[in-house]
Tab-separated table of C-alpha atoms in Angstrom:
chain	number	residue	atom	x	y	z
V	5	UNK	CA	182.757	184.698	315.525
V	6	UNK	CA	181.064	186.145	312.424
V	7	UNK	CA	177.446	187.189	312.567
V	8	UNK	CA	175.025	185.633	310.099
V	9	UNK	CA	173.853	187.973	307.325
V	10	UNK	CA	170.481	189.627	307.937
V	11	UNK	CA	167.589	187.830	306.309
V	12	UNK	CA	165.813	189.519	303.424
V	13	UNK	CA	162.159	190.119	304.023
V	14	UNK	CA	160.188	189.969	300.762
V	15	UNK	CA	158.069	193.029	300.102
V	16	UNK	CA	155.141	191.160	298.535
V	17	UNK	CA	152.925	188.366	299.752
V	18	UNK	CA	154.632	185.130	300.699
V	19	UNK	CA	154.039	181.882	298.898
V	20	UNK	CA	152.241	180.385	301.914
V	21	UNK	CA	149.779	183.260	302.137
V	22	UNK	CA	149.064	183.003	298.400
V	23	UNK	CA	148.482	179.252	298.707
V	24	UNK	CA	146.250	179.782	301.730
V	25	UNK	CA	144.276	182.405	299.813
V	26	UNK	CA	143.875	180.064	296.853
V	27	UNK	CA	142.752	177.249	299.150
V	28	UNK	CA	140.252	179.579	300.813
V	29	UNK	CA	138.899	180.653	297.440
V	30	UNK	CA	138.523	177.031	296.366
V	31	UNK	CA	136.712	176.279	299.618
V	32	UNK	CA	134.397	179.249	299.060
V	33	UNK	CA	133.554	178.045	295.560
V	34	UNK	CA	132.758	174.595	296.914
V	35	UNK	CA	130.274	175.926	299.467
V	36	UNK	CA	126.593	175.967	298.644
V	37	UNK	CA	123.706	177.497	300.537
V	38	UNK	CA	120.697	175.829	298.939
V	39	UNK	CA	118.586	178.829	299.960
V	40	UNK	CA	118.648	180.188	296.420
V	41	UNK	CA	116.311	177.531	295.072
V	42	UNK	CA	113.394	178.542	297.295
V	43	UNK	CA	113.908	182.240	296.542
V	44	UNK	CA	113.994	181.522	292.794
V	45	UNK	CA	110.696	179.625	293.026
V	46	UNK	CA	109.027	182.313	295.141
V	47	UNK	CA	109.883	185.011	292.597
V	48	UNK	CA	108.655	183.042	289.610
V	49	UNK	CA	105.491	181.829	291.419
V	50	UNK	CA	104.411	185.397	292.149
V	51	UNK	CA	104.900	186.453	288.521
V	52	UNK	CA	107.575	189.065	289.291
V	53	UNK	CA	111.336	188.767	289.074
V	54	UNK	CA	112.996	186.844	291.906
V	55	UNK	CA	115.547	188.303	294.292
V	56	UNK	CA	118.273	186.681	292.231
V	57	UNK	CA	116.969	188.044	288.925
V	58	UNK	CA	116.725	191.582	290.342
V	59	UNK	CA	120.220	191.375	291.840
V	60	UNK	CA	121.658	190.063	288.558
V	61	UNK	CA	119.986	192.828	286.553
V	62	UNK	CA	121.223	195.475	288.995
V	63	UNK	CA	124.788	194.087	288.905
V	64	UNK	CA	124.780	193.993	285.082
V	65	UNK	CA	123.528	197.571	284.973
V	66	UNK	CA	126.184	198.723	287.445
V	67	UNK	CA	128.893	197.041	285.354
V	68	UNK	CA	127.518	198.745	282.245
V	69	UNK	CA	127.810	202.051	284.089
V	70	UNK	CA	131.434	201.242	284.845
V	71	UNK	CA	132.088	200.439	281.177
V	72	UNK	CA	130.642	203.871	280.345
V	73	UNK	CA	133.155	205.443	282.760
V	74	UNK	CA	135.999	203.626	281.018
V	75	UNK	CA	134.644	204.817	277.652
V	76	UNK	CA	134.505	208.410	278.895
V	77	UNK	CA	138.115	208.283	280.053
V	78	UNK	CA	139.274	206.639	276.830
V	79	UNK	CA	137.459	209.267	274.748
V	80	UNK	CA	139.382	212.043	276.486
V	81	UNK	CA	142.672	210.169	277.029
V	82	UNK	CA	143.236	207.757	274.114
V	83	UNK	CA	146.863	207.336	275.212
V	84	UNK	CA	145.569	205.212	278.120
V	85	UNK	CA	144.024	202.655	275.754
V	86	UNK	CA	146.802	200.086	276.158
V	87	UNK	CA	146.541	200.241	279.937
V	88	UNK	CA	142.733	200.384	280.207
V	89	UNK	CA	141.624	198.067	277.384
V	90	UNK	CA	142.134	194.802	279.323
V	91	UNK	CA	140.363	196.166	282.405
V	92	UNK	CA	137.467	197.510	280.349
V	93	UNK	CA	137.165	194.186	278.501
V	94	UNK	CA	136.939	192.368	281.815
V	95	UNK	CA	134.181	194.706	283.014
V	96	UNK	CA	132.289	193.940	279.781
V	97	UNK	CA	132.660	190.239	280.628
V	98	UNK	CA	131.206	191.003	284.068
V	99	UNK	CA	128.131	192.496	282.379
V	100	UNK	CA	127.741	189.285	280.402
V	101	UNK	CA	128.364	187.078	283.463
V	102	UNK	CA	125.448	188.770	285.210
V	103	UNK	CA	123.251	188.085	282.197
V	104	UNK	CA	123.325	191.612	280.825
V	105	UNK	CA	124.129	192.729	277.314
V	106	UNK	CA	126.713	195.395	276.704
V	107	UNK	CA	125.723	197.621	273.828
V	108	UNK	CA	128.615	199.585	272.405
V	109	UNK	CA	127.788	203.253	272.249
V	110	UNK	CA	129.078	205.840	269.818
V	111	UNK	CA	129.491	208.394	272.599
V	112	UNK	CA	130.147	207.520	276.219
V	113	UNK	CA	127.418	209.694	277.671
V	114	UNK	CA	125.555	208.742	280.851
V	115	UNK	CA	122.247	208.618	278.969
V	116	UNK	CA	123.508	206.063	276.459
V	117	UNK	CA	121.390	202.982	275.870
V	118	UNK	CA	124.260	200.800	277.073
V	119	UNK	CA	123.291	201.478	280.678
V	120	UNK	CA	119.890	199.812	280.383
V	121	UNK	CA	120.675	196.172	279.807
V	122	UNK	CA	117.584	194.473	281.119
V	123	UNK	CA	113.925	195.337	280.801
V	124	UNK	CA	113.262	193.718	284.164
V	125	UNK	CA	115.864	195.747	286.033
V	126	UNK	CA	114.429	197.717	288.924
V	127	UNK	CA	114.131	201.474	288.670
V	128	UNK	CA	116.005	201.866	291.958
V	129	UNK	CA	119.253	200.768	290.285
V	130	UNK	CA	119.131	203.398	287.542
V	131	UNK	CA	121.229	205.970	289.472
V	132	UNK	CA	124.077	203.453	289.846
V	133	UNK	CA	124.408	203.028	286.102
V	134	UNK	CA	123.956	206.699	285.291
V	135	UNK	CA	126.745	207.694	287.666
V	136	UNK	CA	129.165	207.724	284.740
V	137	UNK	CA	130.564	211.189	284.174
V	138	UNK	CA	129.877	212.997	280.925
V	139	UNK	CA	133.535	213.978	280.682
V	140	UNK	CA	136.679	212.487	282.159
V	141	UNK	CA	139.009	214.535	284.371
V	142	UNK	CA	141.527	216.715	282.592
V	143	UNK	CA	144.702	214.896	283.655
V	144	UNK	CA	145.395	211.217	283.068
V	145	UNK	CA	146.319	210.743	286.719
V	146	UNK	CA	142.964	212.184	287.854
V	147	UNK	CA	141.145	210.026	285.319
V	148	UNK	CA	142.879	206.887	286.602
V	149	UNK	CA	142.175	207.870	290.207
V	150	UNK	CA	138.492	208.386	289.357
V	151	UNK	CA	138.267	204.979	287.689
V	152	UNK	CA	140.024	203.371	290.653
V	153	UNK	CA	137.581	205.020	293.059
V	154	UNK	CA	134.616	203.832	290.970
V	155	UNK	CA	135.990	200.272	290.832
V	156	UNK	CA	136.644	200.287	294.587
V	157	UNK	CA	133.195	201.660	295.448
V	158	UNK	CA	131.448	199.103	293.250
V	159	UNK	CA	133.563	196.269	294.677
V	160	UNK	CA	132.632	197.357	298.204
V	161	UNK	CA	128.946	197.576	297.282
V	162	UNK	CA	129.030	194.083	295.762
V	163	UNK	CA	130.818	192.652	298.784
V	164	UNK	CA	127.952	193.952	300.910
V	165	UNK	CA	125.213	192.811	298.514
V	166	UNK	CA	126.500	189.242	298.313
V	167	UNK	CA	125.245	188.655	301.844
V	168	UNK	CA	121.644	189.024	300.660
V	169	UNK	CA	121.657	186.699	297.640
V	170	UNK	CA	121.731	182.916	297.278
V	171	UNK	CA	124.808	180.718	296.692
V	172	UNK	CA	125.782	180.905	293.023
V	173	UNK	CA	125.087	184.625	292.677
V	174	UNK	CA	126.883	185.333	295.952
V	175	UNK	CA	129.964	183.546	294.635
V	176	UNK	CA	129.757	185.456	291.358
V	177	UNK	CA	129.416	188.770	293.213
V	178	UNK	CA	132.398	187.851	295.419
V	179	UNK	CA	134.492	186.998	292.375
V	180	UNK	CA	133.580	190.181	290.528
V	181	UNK	CA	134.118	192.265	293.688
V	182	UNK	CA	137.608	190.765	293.997
V	183	UNK	CA	138.286	191.577	290.344
V	184	UNK	CA	137.103	195.143	290.918
V	185	UNK	CA	139.431	195.516	293.897
V	186	UNK	CA	142.287	194.210	291.746
V	187	UNK	CA	141.355	196.705	289.016
V	188	UNK	CA	141.444	199.537	291.574
V	189	UNK	CA	144.910	198.427	292.653
V	190	UNK	CA	146.170	198.179	289.063
V	191	UNK	CA	144.766	201.608	288.240
V	192	UNK	CA	146.546	203.244	291.183
V	193	UNK	CA	149.781	201.227	290.985
V	194	UNK	CA	151.223	203.206	288.084
V	195	UNK	CA	150.422	206.580	289.665
V	196	UNK	CA	152.702	206.043	292.703
């Protein structure tokens, strides 16, 4: 009696898990907290920026800081442009999604005006945007690892911050955090 051939186990995610993830994401998008409306009103009634406005400004500034990191790496390693350009462009879109404005800078220095996107952004978020290095690491592999670490750290920070903001912004932070985690994976994938 012949034995049946061993089954092949796929190395990547299965179709069911991808469908379940997509269904979960759709369910998350459909959820609404309603708490954001009262927080928005409280902030505007007191004359200062609301919790949502401050969180949006901080997130835009952090994304601008990440764009500056990409610019620093690209200035030192122009051969990575094909690989990094789509990721950098998406981070620029994140700045815009949070209501910030990305200002292209001639030199990717941490003191560039691109890191201050909103006049109402709190001073406490300034170190996050100025964390961009003045020079990229010497090797391309180190530069990619540094970008991956920055993407991962920012994604983790956003995943934590989304617990403290109302519905729509929480969903946006979750989406951008997921994109950042994907960027970190893509940046490290080629180095293995």
